[in-house]
mmCIF file of C-alpha atoms and ligand atoms in Angstrom:
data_model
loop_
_atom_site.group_PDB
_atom_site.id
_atom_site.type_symbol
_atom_site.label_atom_id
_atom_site.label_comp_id
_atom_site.label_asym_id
_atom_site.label_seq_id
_atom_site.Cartn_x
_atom_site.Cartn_y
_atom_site.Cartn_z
ATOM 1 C CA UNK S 1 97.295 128.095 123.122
ATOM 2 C CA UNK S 2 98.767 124.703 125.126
ATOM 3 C CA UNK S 3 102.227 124.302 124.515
ATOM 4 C CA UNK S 4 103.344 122.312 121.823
ATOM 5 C CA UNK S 5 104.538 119.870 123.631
ATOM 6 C CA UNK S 6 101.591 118.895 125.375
ATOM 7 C CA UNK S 7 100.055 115.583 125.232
ATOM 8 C CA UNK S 8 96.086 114.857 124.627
ATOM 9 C CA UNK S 9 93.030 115.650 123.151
ATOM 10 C CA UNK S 10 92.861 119.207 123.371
ATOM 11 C CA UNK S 11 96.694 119.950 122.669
ATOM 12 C CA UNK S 12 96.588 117.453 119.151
ATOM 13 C CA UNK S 13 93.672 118.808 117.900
ATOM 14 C CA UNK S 14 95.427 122.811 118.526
ATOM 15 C CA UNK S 15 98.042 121.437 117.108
ATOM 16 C CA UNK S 16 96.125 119.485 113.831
ATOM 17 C CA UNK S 17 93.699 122.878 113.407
ATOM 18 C CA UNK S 18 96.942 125.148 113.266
ATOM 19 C CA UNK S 19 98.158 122.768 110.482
ATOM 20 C CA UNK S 20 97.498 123.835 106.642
ATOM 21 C CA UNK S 21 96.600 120.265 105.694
ATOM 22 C CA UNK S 22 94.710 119.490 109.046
ATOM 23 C CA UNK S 23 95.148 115.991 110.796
ATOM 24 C CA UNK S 24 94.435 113.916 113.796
ATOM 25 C CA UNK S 25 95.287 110.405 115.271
ATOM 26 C CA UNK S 26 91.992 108.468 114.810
ATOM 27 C CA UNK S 27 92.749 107.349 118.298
ATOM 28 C CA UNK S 28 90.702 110.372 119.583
ATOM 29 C CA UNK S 29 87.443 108.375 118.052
ATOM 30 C CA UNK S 30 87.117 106.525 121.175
ATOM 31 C CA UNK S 31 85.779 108.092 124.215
ATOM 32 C CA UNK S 32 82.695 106.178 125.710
ATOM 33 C CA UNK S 33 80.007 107.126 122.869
ATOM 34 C CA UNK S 34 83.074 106.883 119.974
ATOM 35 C CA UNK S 35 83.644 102.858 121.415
ATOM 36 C CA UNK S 36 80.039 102.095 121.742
ATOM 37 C CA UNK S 37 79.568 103.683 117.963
ATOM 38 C CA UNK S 38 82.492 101.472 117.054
ATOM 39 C CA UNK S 39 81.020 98.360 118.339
ATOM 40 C CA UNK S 40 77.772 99.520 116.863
ATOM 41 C CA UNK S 41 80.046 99.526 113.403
ATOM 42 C CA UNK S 42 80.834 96.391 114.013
ATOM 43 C CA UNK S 43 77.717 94.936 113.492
ATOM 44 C CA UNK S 44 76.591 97.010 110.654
ATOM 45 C CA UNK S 45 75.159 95.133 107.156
ATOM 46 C CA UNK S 46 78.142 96.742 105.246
ATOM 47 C CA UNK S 47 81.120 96.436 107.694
ATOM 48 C CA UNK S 48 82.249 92.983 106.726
ATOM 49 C CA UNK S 49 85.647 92.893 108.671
ATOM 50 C CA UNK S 50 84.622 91.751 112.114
ATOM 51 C CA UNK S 51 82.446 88.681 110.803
ATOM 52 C CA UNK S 52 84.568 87.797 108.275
ATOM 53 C CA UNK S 53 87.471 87.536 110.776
ATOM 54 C CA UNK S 54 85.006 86.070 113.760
ATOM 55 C CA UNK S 55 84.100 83.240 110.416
ATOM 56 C CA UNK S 56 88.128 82.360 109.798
ATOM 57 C CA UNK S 57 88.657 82.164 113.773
ATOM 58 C CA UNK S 58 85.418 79.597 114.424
ATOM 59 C CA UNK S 59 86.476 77.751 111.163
ATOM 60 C CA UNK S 60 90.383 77.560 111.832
ATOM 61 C CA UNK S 61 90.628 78.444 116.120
ATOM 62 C CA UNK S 62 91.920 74.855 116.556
ATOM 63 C CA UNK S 63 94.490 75.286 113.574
ATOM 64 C CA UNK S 64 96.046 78.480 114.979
ATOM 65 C CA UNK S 65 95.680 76.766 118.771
ATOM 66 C CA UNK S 66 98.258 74.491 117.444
ATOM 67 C CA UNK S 67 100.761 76.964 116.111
ATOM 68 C CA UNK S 68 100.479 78.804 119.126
ATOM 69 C CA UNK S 69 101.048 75.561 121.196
ATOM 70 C CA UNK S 70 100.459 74.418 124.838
ATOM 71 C CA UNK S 71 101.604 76.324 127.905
ATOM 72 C CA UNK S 72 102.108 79.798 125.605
ATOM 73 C CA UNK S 73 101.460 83.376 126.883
ATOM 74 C CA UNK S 74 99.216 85.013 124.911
ATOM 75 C CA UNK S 75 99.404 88.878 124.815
ATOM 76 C CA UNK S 76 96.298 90.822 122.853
ATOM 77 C CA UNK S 77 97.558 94.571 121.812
ATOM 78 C CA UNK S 78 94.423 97.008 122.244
ATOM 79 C CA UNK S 79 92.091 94.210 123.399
ATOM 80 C CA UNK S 80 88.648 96.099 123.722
ATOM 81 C CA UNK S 81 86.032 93.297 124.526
ATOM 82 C CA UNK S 82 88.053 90.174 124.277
ATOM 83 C CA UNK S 83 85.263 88.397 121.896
ATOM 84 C CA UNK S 84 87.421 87.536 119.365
ATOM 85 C CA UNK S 85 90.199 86.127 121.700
ATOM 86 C CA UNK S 86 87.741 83.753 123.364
ATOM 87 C CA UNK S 87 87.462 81.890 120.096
ATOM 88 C CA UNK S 88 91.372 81.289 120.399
ATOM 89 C CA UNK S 89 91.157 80.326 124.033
ATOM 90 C CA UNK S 90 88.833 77.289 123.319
ATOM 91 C CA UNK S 91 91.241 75.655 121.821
ATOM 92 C CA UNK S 92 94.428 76.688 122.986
ATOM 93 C CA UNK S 93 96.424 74.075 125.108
ATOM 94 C CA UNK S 94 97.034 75.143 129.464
ATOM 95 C CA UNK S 95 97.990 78.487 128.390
ATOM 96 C CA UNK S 96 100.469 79.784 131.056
ATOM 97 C CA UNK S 97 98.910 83.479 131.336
ATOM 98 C CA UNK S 98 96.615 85.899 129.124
ATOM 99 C CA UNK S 99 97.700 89.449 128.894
ATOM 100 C CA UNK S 100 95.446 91.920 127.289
ATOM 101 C CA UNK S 101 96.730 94.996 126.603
ATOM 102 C CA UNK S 102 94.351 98.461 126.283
ATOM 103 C CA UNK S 103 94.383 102.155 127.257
ATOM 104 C CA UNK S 104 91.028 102.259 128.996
ATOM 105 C CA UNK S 105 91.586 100.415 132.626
ATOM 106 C CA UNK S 106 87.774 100.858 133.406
ATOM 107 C CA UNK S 107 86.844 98.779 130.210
ATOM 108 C CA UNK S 108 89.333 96.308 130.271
ATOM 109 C CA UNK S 109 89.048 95.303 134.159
ATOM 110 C CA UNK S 110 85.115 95.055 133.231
ATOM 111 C CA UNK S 111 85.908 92.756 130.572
ATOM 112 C CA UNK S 112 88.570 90.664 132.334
ATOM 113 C CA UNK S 113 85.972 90.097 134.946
ATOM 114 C CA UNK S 114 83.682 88.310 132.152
ATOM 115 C CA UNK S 115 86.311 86.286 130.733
ATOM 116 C CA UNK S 116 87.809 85.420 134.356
ATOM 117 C CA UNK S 117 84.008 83.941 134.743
ATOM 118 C CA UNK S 118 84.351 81.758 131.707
ATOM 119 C CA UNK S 119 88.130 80.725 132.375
ATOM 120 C CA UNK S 120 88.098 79.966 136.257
ATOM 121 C CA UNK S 121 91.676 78.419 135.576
ATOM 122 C CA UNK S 122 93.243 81.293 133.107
ATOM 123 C CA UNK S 123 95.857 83.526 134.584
ATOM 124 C CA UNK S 124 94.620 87.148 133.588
ATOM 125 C CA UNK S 125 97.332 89.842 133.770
ATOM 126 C CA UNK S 126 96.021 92.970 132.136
ATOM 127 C CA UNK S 127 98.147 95.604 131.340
ATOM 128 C CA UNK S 128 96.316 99.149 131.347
ATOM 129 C CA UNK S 129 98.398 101.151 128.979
ATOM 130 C CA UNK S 130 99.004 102.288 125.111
ATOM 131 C CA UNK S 131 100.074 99.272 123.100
ATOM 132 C CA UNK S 132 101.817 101.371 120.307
ATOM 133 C CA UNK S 133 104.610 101.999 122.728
ATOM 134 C CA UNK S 134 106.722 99.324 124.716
ATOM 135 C CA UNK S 135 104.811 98.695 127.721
ATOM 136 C CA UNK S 136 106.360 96.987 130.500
ATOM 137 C CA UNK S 137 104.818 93.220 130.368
ATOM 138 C CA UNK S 138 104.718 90.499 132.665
ATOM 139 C CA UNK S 139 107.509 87.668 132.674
ATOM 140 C CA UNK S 140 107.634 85.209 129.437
ATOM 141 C CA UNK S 141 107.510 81.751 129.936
ATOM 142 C CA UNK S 142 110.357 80.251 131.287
ATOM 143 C CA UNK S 143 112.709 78.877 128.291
ATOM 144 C CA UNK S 144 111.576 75.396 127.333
ATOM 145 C CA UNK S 145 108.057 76.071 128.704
ATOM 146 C CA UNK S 146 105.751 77.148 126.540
ATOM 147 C CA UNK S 147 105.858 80.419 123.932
ATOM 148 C CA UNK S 148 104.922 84.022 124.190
ATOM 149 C CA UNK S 149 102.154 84.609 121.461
ATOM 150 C CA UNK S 150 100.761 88.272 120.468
ATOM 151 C CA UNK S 151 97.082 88.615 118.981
ATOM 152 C CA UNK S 152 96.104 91.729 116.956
ATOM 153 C CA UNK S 153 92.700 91.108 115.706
ATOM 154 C CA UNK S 154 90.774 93.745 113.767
ATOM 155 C CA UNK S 155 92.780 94.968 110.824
ATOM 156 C CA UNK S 156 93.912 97.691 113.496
ATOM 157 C CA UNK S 157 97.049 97.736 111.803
ATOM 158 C CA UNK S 158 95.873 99.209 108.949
ATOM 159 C CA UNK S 159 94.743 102.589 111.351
ATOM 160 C CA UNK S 160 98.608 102.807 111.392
ATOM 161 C CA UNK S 161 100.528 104.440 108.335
ATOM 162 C CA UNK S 162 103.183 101.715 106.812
ATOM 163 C CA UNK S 163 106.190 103.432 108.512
ATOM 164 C CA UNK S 164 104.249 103.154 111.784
ATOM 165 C CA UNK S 165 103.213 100.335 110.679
ATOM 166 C CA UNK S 166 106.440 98.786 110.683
ATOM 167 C CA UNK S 167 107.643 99.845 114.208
ATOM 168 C CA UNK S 168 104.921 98.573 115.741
ATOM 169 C CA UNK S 169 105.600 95.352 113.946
ATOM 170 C CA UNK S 170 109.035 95.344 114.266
ATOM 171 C CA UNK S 171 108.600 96.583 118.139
ATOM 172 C CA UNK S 172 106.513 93.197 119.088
ATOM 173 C CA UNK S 173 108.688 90.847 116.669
ATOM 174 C CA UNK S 174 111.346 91.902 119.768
ATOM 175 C CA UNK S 175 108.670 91.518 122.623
ATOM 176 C CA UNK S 176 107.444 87.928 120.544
ATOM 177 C CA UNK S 177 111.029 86.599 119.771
ATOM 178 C CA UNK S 178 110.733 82.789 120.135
ATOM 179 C CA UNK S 179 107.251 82.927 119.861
ATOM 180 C CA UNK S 180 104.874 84.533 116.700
ATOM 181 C CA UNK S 181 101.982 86.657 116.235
ATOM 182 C CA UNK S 182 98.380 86.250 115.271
ATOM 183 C CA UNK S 183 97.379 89.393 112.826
ATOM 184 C CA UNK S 184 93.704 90.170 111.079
ATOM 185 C CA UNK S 185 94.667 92.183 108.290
ATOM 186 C CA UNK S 186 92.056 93.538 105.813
ATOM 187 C CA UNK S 187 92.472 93.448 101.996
ATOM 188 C CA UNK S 188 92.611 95.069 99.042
ATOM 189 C CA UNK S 189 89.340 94.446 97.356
ATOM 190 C CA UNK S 190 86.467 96.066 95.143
ATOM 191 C CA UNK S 191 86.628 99.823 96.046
ATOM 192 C CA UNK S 192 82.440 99.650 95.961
ATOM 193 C CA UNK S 193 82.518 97.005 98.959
ATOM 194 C CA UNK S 194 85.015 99.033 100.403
ATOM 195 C CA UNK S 195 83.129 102.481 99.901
ATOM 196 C CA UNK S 196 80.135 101.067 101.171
ATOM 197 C CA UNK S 197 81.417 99.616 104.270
ATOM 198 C CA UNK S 198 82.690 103.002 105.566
ATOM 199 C CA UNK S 199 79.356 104.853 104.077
ATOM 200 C CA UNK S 200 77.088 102.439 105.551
ATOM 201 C CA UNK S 201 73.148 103.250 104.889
ATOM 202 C CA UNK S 202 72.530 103.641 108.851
ATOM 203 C CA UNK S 203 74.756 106.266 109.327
ATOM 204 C CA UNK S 204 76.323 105.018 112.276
ATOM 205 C CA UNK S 205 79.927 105.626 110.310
ATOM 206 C CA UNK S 206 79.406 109.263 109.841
ATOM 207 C CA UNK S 207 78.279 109.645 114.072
ATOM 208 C CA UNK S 208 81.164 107.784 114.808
ATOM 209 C CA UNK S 209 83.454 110.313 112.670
ATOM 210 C CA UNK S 210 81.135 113.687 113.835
ATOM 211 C CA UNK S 211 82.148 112.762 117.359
ATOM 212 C CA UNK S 212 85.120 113.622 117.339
ATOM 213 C CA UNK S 213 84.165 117.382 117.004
ATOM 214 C CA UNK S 214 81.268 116.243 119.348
ATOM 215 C CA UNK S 215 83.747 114.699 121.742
ATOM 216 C CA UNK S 216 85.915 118.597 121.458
ATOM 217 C CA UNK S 217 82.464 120.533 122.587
ATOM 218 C CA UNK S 218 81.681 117.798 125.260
ATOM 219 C CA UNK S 219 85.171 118.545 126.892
ATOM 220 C CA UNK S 220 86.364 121.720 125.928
ATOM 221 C CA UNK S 221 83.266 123.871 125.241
ATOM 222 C CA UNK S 222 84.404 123.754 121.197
ATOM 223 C CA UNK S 223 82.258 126.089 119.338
ATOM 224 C CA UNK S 224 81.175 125.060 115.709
ATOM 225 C CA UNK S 225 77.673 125.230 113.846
ATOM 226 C CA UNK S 226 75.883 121.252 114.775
ATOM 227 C CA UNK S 227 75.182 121.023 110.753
ATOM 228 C CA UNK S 228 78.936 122.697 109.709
ATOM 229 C CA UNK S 229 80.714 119.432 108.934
ATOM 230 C CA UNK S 230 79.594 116.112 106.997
ATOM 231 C CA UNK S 231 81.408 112.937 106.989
ATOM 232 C CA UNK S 232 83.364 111.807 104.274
ATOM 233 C CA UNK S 233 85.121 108.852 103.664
ATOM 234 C CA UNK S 234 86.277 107.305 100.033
ATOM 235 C CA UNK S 235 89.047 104.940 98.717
ATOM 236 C CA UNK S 236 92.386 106.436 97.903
ATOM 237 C CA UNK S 237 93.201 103.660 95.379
ATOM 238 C CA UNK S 238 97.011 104.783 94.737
ATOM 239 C CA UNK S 239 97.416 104.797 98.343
ATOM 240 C CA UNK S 240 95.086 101.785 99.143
ATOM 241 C CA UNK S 241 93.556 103.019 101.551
ATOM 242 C CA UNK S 242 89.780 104.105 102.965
ATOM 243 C CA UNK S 243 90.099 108.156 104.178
ATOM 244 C CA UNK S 244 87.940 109.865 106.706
ATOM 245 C CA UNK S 245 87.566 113.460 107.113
ATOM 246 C CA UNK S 246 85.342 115.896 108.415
ATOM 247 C CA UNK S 247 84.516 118.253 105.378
ATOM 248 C CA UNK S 248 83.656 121.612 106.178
ATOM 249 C CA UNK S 249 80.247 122.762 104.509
ATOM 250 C CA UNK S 250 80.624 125.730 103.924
ATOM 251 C CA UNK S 251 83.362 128.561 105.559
ATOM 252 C CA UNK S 252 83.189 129.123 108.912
ATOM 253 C CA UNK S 253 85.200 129.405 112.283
ATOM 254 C CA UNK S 254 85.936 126.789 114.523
ATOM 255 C CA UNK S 255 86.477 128.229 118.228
ATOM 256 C CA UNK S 256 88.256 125.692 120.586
ATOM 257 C CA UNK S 257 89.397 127.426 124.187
ATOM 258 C CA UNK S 258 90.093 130.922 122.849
ATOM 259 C CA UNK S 259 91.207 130.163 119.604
ATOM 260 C CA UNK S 260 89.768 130.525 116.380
ATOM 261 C CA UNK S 261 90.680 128.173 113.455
ATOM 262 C CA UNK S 262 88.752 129.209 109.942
ATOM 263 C CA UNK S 263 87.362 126.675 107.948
ATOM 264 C CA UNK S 264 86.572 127.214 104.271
ATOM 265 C CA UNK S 265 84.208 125.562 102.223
ATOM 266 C CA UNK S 266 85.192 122.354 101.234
ATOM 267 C CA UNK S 267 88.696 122.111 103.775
ATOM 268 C CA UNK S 268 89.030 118.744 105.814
ATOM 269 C CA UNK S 269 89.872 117.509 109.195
ATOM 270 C CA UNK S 270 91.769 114.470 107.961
ATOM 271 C CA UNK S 271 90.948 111.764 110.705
ATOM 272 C CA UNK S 272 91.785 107.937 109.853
ATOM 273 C CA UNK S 273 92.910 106.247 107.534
ATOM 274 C CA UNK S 274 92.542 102.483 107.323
ATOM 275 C CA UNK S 275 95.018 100.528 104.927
ATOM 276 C CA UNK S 276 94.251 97.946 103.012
ATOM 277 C CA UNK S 277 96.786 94.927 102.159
ATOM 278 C CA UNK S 278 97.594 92.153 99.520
ATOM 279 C CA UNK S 279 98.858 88.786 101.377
ATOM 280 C CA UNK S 280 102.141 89.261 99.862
ATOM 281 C CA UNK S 281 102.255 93.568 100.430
ATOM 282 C CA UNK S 282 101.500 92.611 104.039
ATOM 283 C CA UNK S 283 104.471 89.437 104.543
ATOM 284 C CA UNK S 284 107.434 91.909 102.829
ATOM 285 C CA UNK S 285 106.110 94.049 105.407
ATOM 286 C CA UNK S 286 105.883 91.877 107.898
ATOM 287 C CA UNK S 287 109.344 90.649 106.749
ATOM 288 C CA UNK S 288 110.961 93.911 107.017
ATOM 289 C CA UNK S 289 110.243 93.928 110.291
ATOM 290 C CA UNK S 290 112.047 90.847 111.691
ATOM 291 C CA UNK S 291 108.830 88.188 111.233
ATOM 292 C CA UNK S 292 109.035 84.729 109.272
ATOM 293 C CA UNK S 293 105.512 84.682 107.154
ATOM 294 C CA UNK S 294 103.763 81.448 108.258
ATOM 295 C CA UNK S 295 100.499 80.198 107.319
ATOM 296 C CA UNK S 296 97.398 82.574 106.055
ATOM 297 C CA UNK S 297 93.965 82.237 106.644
ATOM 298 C CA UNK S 298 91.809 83.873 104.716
ATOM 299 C CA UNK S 299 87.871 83.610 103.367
ATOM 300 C CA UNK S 300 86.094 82.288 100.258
ATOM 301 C CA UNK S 301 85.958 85.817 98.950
ATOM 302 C CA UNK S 302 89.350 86.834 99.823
ATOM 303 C CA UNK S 303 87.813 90.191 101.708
ATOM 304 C CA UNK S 304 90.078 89.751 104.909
ATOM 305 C CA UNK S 305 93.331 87.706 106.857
ATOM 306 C CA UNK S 306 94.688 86.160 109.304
ATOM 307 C CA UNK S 307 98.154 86.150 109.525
ATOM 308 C CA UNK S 308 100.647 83.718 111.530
ATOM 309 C CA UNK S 309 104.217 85.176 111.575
ATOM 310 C CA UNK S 310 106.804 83.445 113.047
ATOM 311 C CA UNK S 311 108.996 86.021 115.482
HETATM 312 C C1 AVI T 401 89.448 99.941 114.249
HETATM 313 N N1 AVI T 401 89.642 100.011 112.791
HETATM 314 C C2 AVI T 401 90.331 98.816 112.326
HETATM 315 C C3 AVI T 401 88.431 100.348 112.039
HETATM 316 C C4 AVI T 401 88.731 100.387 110.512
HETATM 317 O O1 AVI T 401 88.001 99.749 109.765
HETATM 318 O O2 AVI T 401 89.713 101.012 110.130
HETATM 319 C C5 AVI T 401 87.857 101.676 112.475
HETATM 320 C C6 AVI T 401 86.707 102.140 111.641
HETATM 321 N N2 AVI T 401 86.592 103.330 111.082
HETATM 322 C C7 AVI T 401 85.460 103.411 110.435
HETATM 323 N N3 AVI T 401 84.829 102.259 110.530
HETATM 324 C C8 AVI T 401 85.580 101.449 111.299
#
């Protein structure tokens, strides 16, 4: 077995398996098929999130431009394909530098290029790194010039638990001090909407989850029966918040580099959860964390929000 102490795939999915309620950071979803599933996600029937937020950014883009004001750095944590951001940077006055943030350099660089093509002008500084933890980030504007403006798009937050939650929050209310952040936040809503949109009809939801044990035998030769594990995902409604898991079908063992972990019938791999928020729930939170609540955008339906918080 790795040492405990090890970082990665292999060494927090030991470490998860070894566990008697078994758990892993849904950040392990994403290797090439896991982000090209997600994006597939995105533009599923039942996943409302990304065009509900993509609807308040074309409807309100010039609103927020305002708040976040001419001359302002803008800095996107976990920035992916930067189509949300270009809705922003129509509107947004001379902004002194955009700095995306994201773990995969390949990806990022690829997608810089694009927006670089659109922007001729735009100062691009990405930073290829993990935006949970304080990266180092290029200067702020000088004091008097513009602001320095984070953008966190895609209810990510709600991947986090509320106590990590509220570092990360209270970790970029330091790196944003002067300046605010722009937050999608998803919302409490109908637990049928909600059920469906992570159970969607096409099944792309459950591939996206099965990869991860896919991902295991792609890298580490992981042995486990193709048909041994279904996805599951449901509603915790004390907790508010959608689970994932991998539910073992019936027992079985689960060999990963010389190790065997033993499933039983019915036992989970607990892999995401994704928290859902009231306006209010989510400014005490936000609060808590050193922010000013500012204006909040949200749709007809009240399925999802946009958050400006004042830092
Ligand atoms: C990235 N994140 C905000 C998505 C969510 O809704 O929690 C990931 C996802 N998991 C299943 N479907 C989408």
């Amino acid at each position: 077995m790795k040492p405990l102490t090890e970082q990665g795939f292999a060494a927090d999915l030991h470490r998860a398996l070894a566990q008697p309620t078994r758990s892993i950071s849904p950040k392990y979803f994403y290797d090439e098929l896991g982000s090209a599933l997600f994006e597939q996600i995105c533009e599923l029937p039942e996943y409302y999130p990304t065009r509900t937020e993509f609807a308040l950014l074309r409807q309100h883009g010039a609103e927020m431009a305002e708040l976040i004001g001419a001359d302002a750095q803008l800095i996107e944590y976990g920035a992916g394909a930067l189509g949300k951001v270009r809705l922003l940077l129509a509107h947004v006055e001379r902004p002194q530098s955009f700095v995306p943030i994201d773990i995969s350099g390949p990806h990022l660089l690829q997608a810089c290029a694009a927006l670089q093509a659109e922007h001729p002008a735009l100062k691009i500084l990405p930073v290829v790194g993990d935006f949970t933890h304080a990266v180092a980030l290029p200067a702020a504007p000088e004091p008097g010039a513009g602001q320095r403006v984070g953008f966190f798009p895609g209810s990510s937050v709600g991947n986090f638990t509320p106590p990590q939650a509220l570092k990360f929050l209270a970790m970029t209310a330091e790196q944003l001090r002067g300046g605010g952040l722009l937050i999608g936040v998803d919302l409490i809503k109908d637990p049928a909407l909600l059920h469906a949109a992570y159970n969607d009809s096409q099944g792309v939801t459950a591939r996206f989850n099965l990869n991860l044990l896919e991902r295991a035998r792609r890298e580490f030769g992981a042995q486990f029966a193709a048909d041994g594990f279904s996805h599951s995902a449901f509603y915790n409604a004390p907790l508010r918040r959608i689970e994932m898991h991998l539910l073992s079908m019936r027992r079985q063992i689960f060999s990963l580099q010389g190790i065997d972990y033993e499933f039983d019938a019915g036992e989970t791999l607990h892999t995401e959860n994704s928290y859902k928020y009231s306006v209010a729930g989510f400014q005490a939170l936000a609060e808590r964390a050193g922010y000013r609540p500012g204006p909040v955008w949200t749709d007809a339906q009240n399925w999802f929000s946009l958050h400006w918080l004042q830092a």
